[in-house]
XYZ file of C-alpha atoms in Angstrom:
555
model
C 9.910 15.564 -24.352
C 7.529 16.918 -21.745
C 8.643 20.395 -20.666
C 8.314 21.086 -16.927
C 6.212 24.122 -15.914
C 9.258 25.176 -13.855
C 11.574 25.242 -16.885
C 13.389 28.557 -17.273
C 12.316 29.818 -13.849
C 14.653 30.469 -10.902
C 15.311 27.358 -8.804
C 13.038 27.133 -5.786
C 14.448 26.497 -2.305
C 12.752 23.078 -2.159
C 14.752 21.919 -5.217
C 18.162 22.633 -3.719
C 20.342 19.686 -2.786
C 21.084 19.249 0.909
C 24.867 19.466 0.648
C 25.717 18.216 4.194
C 23.502 15.149 3.668
C 25.011 14.535 0.232
C 28.589 14.670 1.525
C 27.625 12.468 4.503
C 26.151 9.905 2.104
C 29.395 10.036 0.078
C 31.396 8.942 3.124
C 28.926 6.578 4.815
C 26.968 4.755 2.106
C 28.641 1.549 0.909
C 27.895 0.389 -2.640
C 26.800 -3.206 -3.271
C 28.841 -4.460 -6.269
C 26.146 -7.068 -7.008
C 23.743 -4.215 -7.899
C 24.597 -2.949 -11.423
C 23.652 0.664 -10.589
C 26.130 0.685 -7.688
C 29.157 -0.602 -9.609
C 31.854 1.511 -11.248
C 30.651 2.245 -14.785
C 32.539 4.429 -17.255
C 30.250 6.007 -19.847
C 31.377 8.345 -22.634
C 32.591 10.825 -19.979
C 33.888 8.772 -17.074
C 32.144 7.378 -13.991
C 29.150 9.438 -12.828
C 26.418 9.153 -10.244
C 24.959 10.452 -6.995
C 25.970 9.506 -3.458
C 22.246 9.319 -2.647
C 21.927 6.376 -5.042
C 25.184 4.727 -3.866
C 26.503 5.333 -7.388
C 29.291 7.760 -6.501
C 30.933 7.604 -3.097
C 34.288 7.317 -1.373
C 34.683 3.604 -2.057
C 34.194 4.148 -5.791
C 36.855 6.863 -5.819
C 39.393 4.851 -3.836
C 38.857 1.817 -6.075
C 39.068 3.799 -9.347
C 42.164 5.710 -8.181
C 43.948 2.452 -7.278
C 42.910 0.936 -10.617
C 44.398 3.973 -12.415
C 47.654 3.493 -10.478
C 47.767 -0.119 -11.700
C 46.991 0.973 -15.258
C 49.813 3.532 -15.156
C 52.230 0.851 -13.937
C 51.157 -1.599 -16.624
C 51.580 1.063 -19.328
C 54.860 2.458 -17.906
C 53.287 5.894 -17.440
C 55.592 7.386 -14.825
C 55.419 11.143 -15.388
C 53.282 13.491 -13.281
C 49.508 13.093 -13.010
C 47.601 16.373 -13.372
C 44.619 16.326 -10.980
C 41.760 18.815 -11.373
C 38.221 19.267 -10.061
C 35.083 21.299 -10.681
C 32.668 22.989 -8.250
C 30.155 20.167 -7.647
C 29.712 19.338 -3.946
C 31.230 15.860 -4.287
C 34.317 17.036 -6.190
C 36.281 18.236 -3.141
C 35.884 14.978 -1.151
C 36.610 12.925 -4.301
C 39.731 15.024 -4.942
C 40.893 14.305 -1.375
C 40.280 10.553 -1.708
C 42.069 10.364 -5.064
C 45.088 12.233 -3.691
C 45.281 9.909 -0.666
C 45.531 6.889 -2.985
C 47.845 8.497 -5.545
C 50.274 9.660 -2.833
C 50.290 6.205 -1.202
C 51.214 4.720 -4.577
C 54.100 7.151 -5.035
C 52.534 8.974 -8.007
C 53.866 12.476 -8.733
C 50.642 14.514 -8.538
C 50.110 18.081 -9.737
C 47.276 19.745 -7.785
C 46.074 23.298 -8.339
C 47.870 26.203 -6.719
C 45.685 27.721 -4.003
C 43.293 24.734 -4.193
C 41.762 26.417 -7.233
C 39.040 24.733 -9.299
C 40.385 23.455 -12.619
C 38.555 23.354 -15.968
C 38.828 20.186 -18.051
C 40.647 22.032 -20.877
C 43.262 23.355 -18.420
C 44.072 19.743 -17.427
C 44.270 18.593 -21.073
C 46.438 21.623 -21.879
C 48.754 20.853 -18.931
C 49.218 17.206 -19.993
C 50.005 18.127 -23.603
C 52.307 21.007 -22.646
C 54.295 18.749 -20.321
C 54.491 15.901 -22.849
C 55.546 18.045 -25.824
C 58.834 16.679 -27.172
C 58.973 13.824 -24.646
C 59.031 10.130 -25.465
C 59.337 8.828 -21.894
C 58.220 9.978 -18.450
C 54.861 11.021 -19.903
C 52.130 12.765 -17.898
C 48.421 11.940 -17.709
C 45.496 13.322 -15.710
C 42.256 12.978 -13.771
C 39.377 15.457 -13.874
C 36.789 15.191 -11.127
C 33.534 16.396 -12.681
C 30.102 15.131 -13.763
C 30.078 17.927 -16.389
C 26.758 19.834 -16.474
C 24.900 17.178 -14.446
C 22.672 18.174 -11.489
C 24.250 19.285 -8.174
C 23.760 15.894 -6.454
C 26.020 14.130 -8.979
C 29.738 13.457 -8.936
C 32.021 12.429 -11.790
C 35.522 11.042 -12.325
C 37.363 11.059 -15.691
C 40.782 9.708 -16.700
C 42.845 11.345 -19.458
C 45.841 9.303 -20.692
C 49.059 10.922 -22.055
C 47.317 12.007 -25.281
C 45.432 14.539 -23.116
C 41.967 13.510 -24.282
C 39.178 11.354 -22.857
C 40.339 7.763 -22.382
C 39.183 5.369 -25.095
C 36.891 2.439 -24.334
C 39.673 -0.173 -24.061
C 41.292 1.901 -21.298
C 38.116 2.697 -19.364
C 36.934 -0.932 -19.611
C 40.232 -2.094 -18.057
C 40.069 0.493 -15.239
C 36.379 -0.221 -14.620
C 36.970 -3.997 -14.306
C 39.890 -3.563 -11.884
C 37.952 -1.016 -9.788
C 34.939 -3.316 -9.492
C 37.203 -6.190 -8.402
C 38.563 -3.930 -5.656
C 35.002 -3.046 -4.594
C 34.093 -6.743 -4.461
C 37.120 -7.456 -2.269
C 36.159 -4.762 0.246
C 38.990 -2.524 -1.082
C 41.711 -5.050 -0.273
C 44.766 -3.937 -2.207
C 43.929 -0.220 -2.098
C 46.899 1.781 -0.798
C 45.996 4.975 1.032
C 47.537 7.567 3.383
C 45.749 10.274 5.432
C 45.054 13.505 3.533
C 47.465 15.598 5.634
C 50.278 13.187 4.832
C 49.290 13.095 1.144
C 49.406 16.903 0.936
C 52.877 16.943 2.539
C 54.216 14.040 0.457
C 57.337 14.814 -1.630
C 55.410 13.525 -4.666
C 52.593 16.105 -4.285
C 53.262 19.360 -6.144
C 51.360 22.604 -6.790
C 50.748 23.617 -10.403
C 49.571 27.018 -11.652
C 46.917 25.747 -14.086
C 45.224 29.153 -14.291
C 48.137 31.312 -15.446
C 49.729 28.600 -17.579
C 46.488 28.189 -19.548
C 45.655 31.917 -19.767
C 49.176 32.897 -20.899
C 48.960 30.457 -23.818
C 45.506 31.597 -25.054
C 47.051 34.176 -27.392
C 48.388 31.233 -29.444
C 44.915 29.916 -30.274
C 42.663 33.031 -30.367
C 43.326 36.449 -31.974
C 42.985 38.363 -28.714
C 44.577 41.466 -30.252
C 41.645 41.738 -32.667
C 39.135 41.431 -29.824
C 40.936 44.086 -27.770
C 41.403 46.386 -30.771
C 37.713 46.276 -31.687
C 36.762 46.874 -28.021
C 34.158 44.101 -28.285
C 31.930 44.172 -25.186
C 31.569 40.678 -23.761
C 29.543 39.186 -20.921
C 30.350 35.802 -19.413
C 28.442 33.621 -16.965
C 30.652 30.789 -15.660
C 27.462 29.143 -14.256
C 29.329 28.708 -10.967
C 31.799 26.383 -12.681
C 35.505 25.550 -12.566
C 36.546 28.518 -14.726
C 34.873 31.070 -12.471
C 38.215 32.611 -11.433
C 39.792 32.369 -14.904
C 37.771 35.049 -16.682
C 38.815 38.066 -14.593
C 42.589 37.452 -14.910
C 42.092 36.623 -18.607
C 40.363 39.976 -19.240
C 43.021 41.827 -17.250
C 45.988 40.168 -18.970
C 44.721 40.896 -22.485
C 42.928 44.205 -21.836
C 39.525 42.869 -22.848
C 36.170 44.592 -22.328
C 34.744 41.558 -20.530
C 32.257 41.491 -17.645
C 31.738 38.437 -15.442
C 28.009 38.695 -14.724
C 27.998 36.062 -11.973
C 31.006 35.144 -9.826
C 29.100 32.984 -7.323
C 30.310 29.499 -6.435
C 27.591 27.527 -4.670
C 27.454 23.702 -4.623
C 23.631 23.922 -4.543
C 23.696 26.129 -7.704
C 20.769 28.124 -6.327
C 21.376 30.935 -8.867
C 20.414 28.688 -11.822
C 17.165 28.778 -13.755
C 15.670 25.297 -14.021
C 16.262 23.096 -17.082
C 13.570 21.612 -19.369
C 12.756 18.675 -17.058
C 12.566 20.615 -13.779
C 16.143 19.716 -12.758
C 18.950 22.127 -11.960
C 21.492 21.521 -14.685
C 24.388 23.766 -15.730
C 23.928 23.246 -19.465
C 25.053 26.301 -21.495
C 23.258 25.003 -24.602
C 19.848 24.909 -22.864
C 17.641 27.989 -23.335
C 15.977 27.144 -19.992
C 19.236 26.992 -18.011
C 20.541 30.090 -19.818
C 17.581 32.400 -19.138
C 19.576 34.880 -17.066
C 22.293 35.430 -19.684
C 19.776 35.522 -22.554
C 18.055 38.341 -20.639
C 21.297 40.336 -20.776
C 21.886 39.880 -24.526
C 21.352 43.553 -25.386
C 23.978 44.662 -22.837
C 26.836 43.030 -24.760
C 27.916 42.568 -28.363
C 28.384 38.889 -27.565
C 27.900 36.896 -24.364
C 28.760 33.338 -23.415
C 28.636 30.720 -20.688
C 30.380 27.449 -19.940
C 29.242 24.355 -18.045
C 30.607 23.281 -14.663
C 33.936 21.895 -15.889
C 34.119 24.492 -18.697
C 34.347 21.986 -21.533
C 31.092 23.129 -23.198
C 30.091 26.530 -24.517
C 26.892 28.528 -24.970
C 26.896 31.613 -27.218
C 24.379 34.461 -26.851
C 24.206 37.141 -29.565
C 22.213 40.360 -29.917
C 20.883 39.209 -33.294
C 19.695 35.711 -32.363
C 19.796 35.210 -28.580
C 21.164 31.791 -27.585
C 22.548 30.001 -30.633
C 21.765 26.257 -30.810
C 25.090 24.360 -30.724
C 24.767 23.146 -34.322
C 24.357 26.741 -35.530
C 27.449 27.968 -33.735
C 29.572 24.956 -34.754
C 28.698 25.704 -38.402
C 29.686 29.379 -38.003
C 32.910 28.527 -36.153
C 33.979 26.092 -38.892
C 33.034 28.553 -41.671
C 35.111 31.281 -40.020
C 38.122 29.316 -38.754
C 39.014 27.602 -42.015
C 39.092 31.012 -43.746
C 41.024 32.856 -41.020
C 43.757 30.393 -40.042
C 46.285 30.620 -42.914
C 48.899 28.521 -41.088
C 46.585 25.532 -40.648
C 47.474 22.492 -42.739
C 45.816 22.603 -46.182
C 44.572 19.062 -45.679
C 43.234 19.652 -42.150
C 39.753 18.132 -41.932
C 36.548 19.106 -40.113
C 35.493 16.656 -37.385
C 31.834 16.170 -36.448
C 29.778 13.468 -34.776
C 27.080 11.534 -36.658
C 24.300 13.364 -34.794
C 25.559 16.872 -35.626
C 23.887 19.075 -38.256
C 24.214 18.489 -41.979
C 24.771 22.244 -42.228
C 28.332 21.368 -41.190
C 28.604 19.005 -44.187
C 27.467 21.759 -46.560
C 29.791 24.383 -45.078
C 32.712 21.934 -45.180
C 32.065 21.105 -48.848
C 31.937 24.820 -49.688
C 35.307 25.298 -47.957
C 36.771 22.410 -49.985
C 37.694 20.531 -46.799
C 37.379 16.872 -45.925
C 34.632 15.885 -43.459
C 35.576 13.414 -40.733
C 32.320 12.004 -39.298
C 32.621 9.826 -36.192
C 30.423 8.201 -33.506
C 29.279 10.217 -30.486
C 32.166 10.885 -28.076
C 34.991 13.422 -28.187
C 37.571 10.639 -27.852
C 37.254 10.039 -31.608
C 38.833 13.450 -32.356
C 41.876 13.046 -30.089
C 44.372 11.593 -32.589
C 43.411 14.045 -35.347
C 43.732 17.108 -33.111
C 47.018 15.739 -31.778
C 48.655 15.355 -35.188
C 46.980 18.349 -36.892
C 45.062 16.268 -39.456
C 41.917 17.742 -37.863
C 41.644 21.500 -37.587
C 38.409 21.322 -35.618
C 36.336 18.726 -33.770
C 32.807 19.409 -32.534
C 29.741 17.707 -31.051
C 26.092 18.777 -31.247
C 26.068 18.885 -27.432
C 28.194 22.098 -27.537
C 31.595 20.483 -27.068
C 34.452 21.520 -29.343
C 38.150 22.221 -29.628
C 40.427 23.333 -32.444
C 44.134 23.671 -33.117
C 46.377 26.665 -32.421
C 46.944 29.532 -34.853
C 50.023 27.670 -36.159
C 48.070 24.425 -36.663
C 49.578 22.522 -33.719
C 47.520 20.901 -30.962
C 45.811 23.062 -28.325
C 43.721 20.585 -26.315
C 42.510 17.081 -27.113
C 39.571 17.341 -24.727
C 36.620 19.675 -25.168
C 37.347 23.328 -24.397
C 34.438 25.676 -23.642
C 36.581 28.782 -23.097
C 38.209 28.901 -26.542
C 34.972 28.605 -28.628
C 33.458 31.290 -26.363
C 36.327 33.699 -27.056
C 36.173 32.766 -30.736
C 32.648 34.258 -30.858
C 34.201 37.604 -29.892
C 37.016 37.194 -32.453
C 34.456 36.478 -35.177
C 32.494 39.601 -34.214
C 35.674 41.710 -34.086
C 37.104 40.590 -37.425
C 33.926 40.359 -39.526
C 31.806 43.125 -37.988
C 28.957 40.615 -37.664
C 28.050 38.451 -34.693
C 27.801 34.637 -35.078
C 23.979 34.846 -35.211
C 24.138 37.156 -38.235
C 26.676 34.928 -39.970
C 24.465 31.868 -39.411
C 21.585 33.703 -41.091
C 23.852 34.266 -44.103
C 24.732 30.566 -44.178
C 21.041 29.600 -44.231
C 20.470 31.888 -47.214
C 23.144 29.966 -49.113
C 22.648 26.406 -47.849
C 19.033 26.293 -46.648
C 17.613 26.504 -43.136
C 17.595 23.212 -41.232
C 15.143 22.336 -38.475
C 16.719 20.050 -35.880
C 15.389 18.218 -32.832
C 16.167 15.404 -30.449
C 13.472 13.294 -28.808
C 13.413 10.225 -26.594
C 11.434 6.999 -26.946
C 11.014 4.164 -24.416
C 13.107 1.022 -24.891
C 13.683 -2.095 -22.835
C 17.272 -3.121 -22.001
C 16.929 -5.874 -24.627
C 15.778 -3.382 -27.285
C 18.647 -1.047 -26.399
C 21.104 -3.908 -26.852
C 19.523 -4.873 -30.191
C 19.727 -1.275 -31.422
C 23.503 -1.265 -30.978
C 23.731 -4.463 -33.074
C 21.515 -3.482 -36.044
C 22.782 -3.931 -39.583
C 21.766 -1.658 -42.504
C 19.972 -4.634 -44.117
C 17.495 -4.722 -41.229
C 16.113 -1.309 -42.195
C 13.462 -2.424 -44.721
C 11.923 1.006 -45.462
C 12.832 2.693 -48.757
C 11.474 6.193 -47.991
C 11.845 8.741 -45.204
C 9.161 11.454 -45.001
C 8.383 11.214 -48.710
C 11.977 11.053 -49.930
C 14.017 8.082 -51.107
C 16.424 6.786 -48.451
C 19.954 7.284 -49.829
C 22.066 5.732 -47.085
C 21.669 3.636 -43.940
C 24.672 3.764 -41.614
C 25.560 1.672 -38.585
C 29.258 2.612 -38.809
C 30.644 6.142 -38.968
C 31.879 7.217 -42.438
C 34.972 8.933 -41.008
C 36.622 6.068 -39.153
C 34.377 3.032 -39.705
C 33.673 2.685 -35.971
C 30.211 1.415 -34.904
C 27.876 4.292 -34.063
C 26.003 2.206 -31.501
C 22.742 2.607 -33.390
C 21.542 3.573 -36.849
C 21.541 6.686 -39.073
C 19.128 6.977 -42.022
C 19.764 9.685 -44.636
C 17.540 11.101 -47.407
C 18.146 14.126 -49.669
C 16.686 16.790 -47.375
C 16.582 15.070 -44.002
C 18.031 12.395 -41.765
C 17.640 10.786 -38.367
C 19.911 8.835 -36.042
C 18.800 6.564 -33.187
C 21.048 5.572 -30.262
C 20.263 3.924 -26.931
C 20.823 5.883 -23.739
C 23.666 4.599 -21.591
C 21.827 5.274 -18.329
C 18.048 5.139 -18.931
C 15.560 2.756 -20.593
C 15.134 5.001 -23.610
C 16.660 5.551 -26.988
C 17.374 8.986 -28.411
C 16.332 10.065 -31.878
C 18.213 12.967 -33.456
C 16.637 14.352 -36.629
C 17.036 17.203 -39.064
C 15.128 18.533 -42.070
C 16.022 21.155 -44.665
C 12.329 21.373 -45.610
C 10.939 22.872 -42.415
C 9.250 21.966 -39.131
C 6.405 19.881 -40.628
C 8.862 17.713 -42.555
C 10.941 17.314 -39.393
C 7.860 16.117 -37.493
C 7.248 13.491 -40.183
C 10.865 12.330 -39.965
C 10.614 11.952 -36.182
C 7.332 10.008 -36.431
C 8.648 7.697 -39.145
C 11.974 7.259 -37.353
C 10.260 5.494 -34.457
C 8.368 3.242 -36.886
C 11.552 2.411 -38.819
C 13.518 1.625 -35.642
C 10.709 -0.438 -34.081
C 10.293 -2.406 -37.324
C 14.045 -3.081 -37.531
C 14.142 -4.247 -33.899
C 11.182 -6.558 -34.507
C 12.980 -8.103 -37.486
C 15.825 -9.439 -35.346
C 15.511 -13.257 -35.113
C 15.031 -14.679 -31.576
C 18.450 -16.401 -31.531
C 20.221 -13.063 -32.160
C 18.346 -11.562 -29.236
C 19.946 -13.960 -26.801
C 23.552 -13.241 -27.807
């Protein structure tokens, strides 16, 4: 990856999105459904795109909202729909459009009290809290967010009654119906003016903020944090939880400072990410420069992305912890400090997360549940308590309550952030120090992710590879032990390939949006060995793709 010379520096005025133009494009630009980039397309985290590219505009939102209404009817989902949004510029107009359609369809909608921004975990929490003990009249939800994407993007996610990200069968159905509505010029979309939608008897106000904050004591040991007087700094990165942290600190008597309370749809306060883009990624050392600079002011500091479903942890001992490091520490701590969790509760990780997690899990005597990329694979396990924890290398995680029952089934950035303070309070060591101890016992992995060019055909072939097509027997001087194209935990296709040797592994997956594939790799033998793995990974993948017979390529 080529690092931009602007990476880590404050955003320059010339980089800032022109918000009035962006919102104008949202309302005036009409997508052409015959152009693939302008159709509704649900990736792993909903439909995303920019109004400037005709990939996210009012017509998309009206079509998707109507498709969701039809899905609810087909599935007999007739409880309230919890509707939340983040602080991206396109979220407010998309929220308005969705409400206009939902109200016209007679859906009971729960919008935030005081028009407050709503973190993804607060929506998941609201759905699950409402549905607890119910068999009928179940609730579901919509979160309007493109996550940590740049300011010009918008995003739209659907969460069914299980509270988590919708699975592929659901999003494929909604996507198809929405595109049909686009093709018909929105014929069949019901809609009322916003004023009428806000006054509709089916539109209700919900106190997401206090409902979520009041329940936090059931998932985090906030008494321990308060008792140890742990000093905490938090940067909401201008995101949906910006107004949650102050009331949270006040309610529980925490020594917590919000270092930045600004909400600005241009996100002008950000330092620029690795590629020269403004991106609110709490796991990026470039985007997190400001908070890293404050690390000595606090015992532990943290940030969350724009919809607050990802975390970034900054410690005095280590600065910003890479997500894999913190996930390993969180798992190591939680499964020793949650006596009421089910004895058989497993550890959930994605196939591209660190093998340090495997080693920690084995030491704890717990079962590892390894799944493809996507938090949706953890939903059922978190819901029934068979998973104590689910985490992704991209800094997304959630875990069950102190009593072992479900907290959220979508990623929650707030709870892992507070857990860093609990760990520090109860062990007397920050998560960076604990990770150092883990490396002394299990070895110190070097991890990286790189991108390689791929044509659309090659990307398609990569998702269809079989283990037999990987002809190599060694990886960076070690015998290849396993080649996976399906996840060991649930047998689901990983959409690529994972190759494992004794002290290193790599996984290759095509990008859903660009003509590249991503290679994730890790070595327990140092940086030079990791470089060899990355070099050989491209050769192994290219060789496997070349081995596919022509007839298979056309299917």
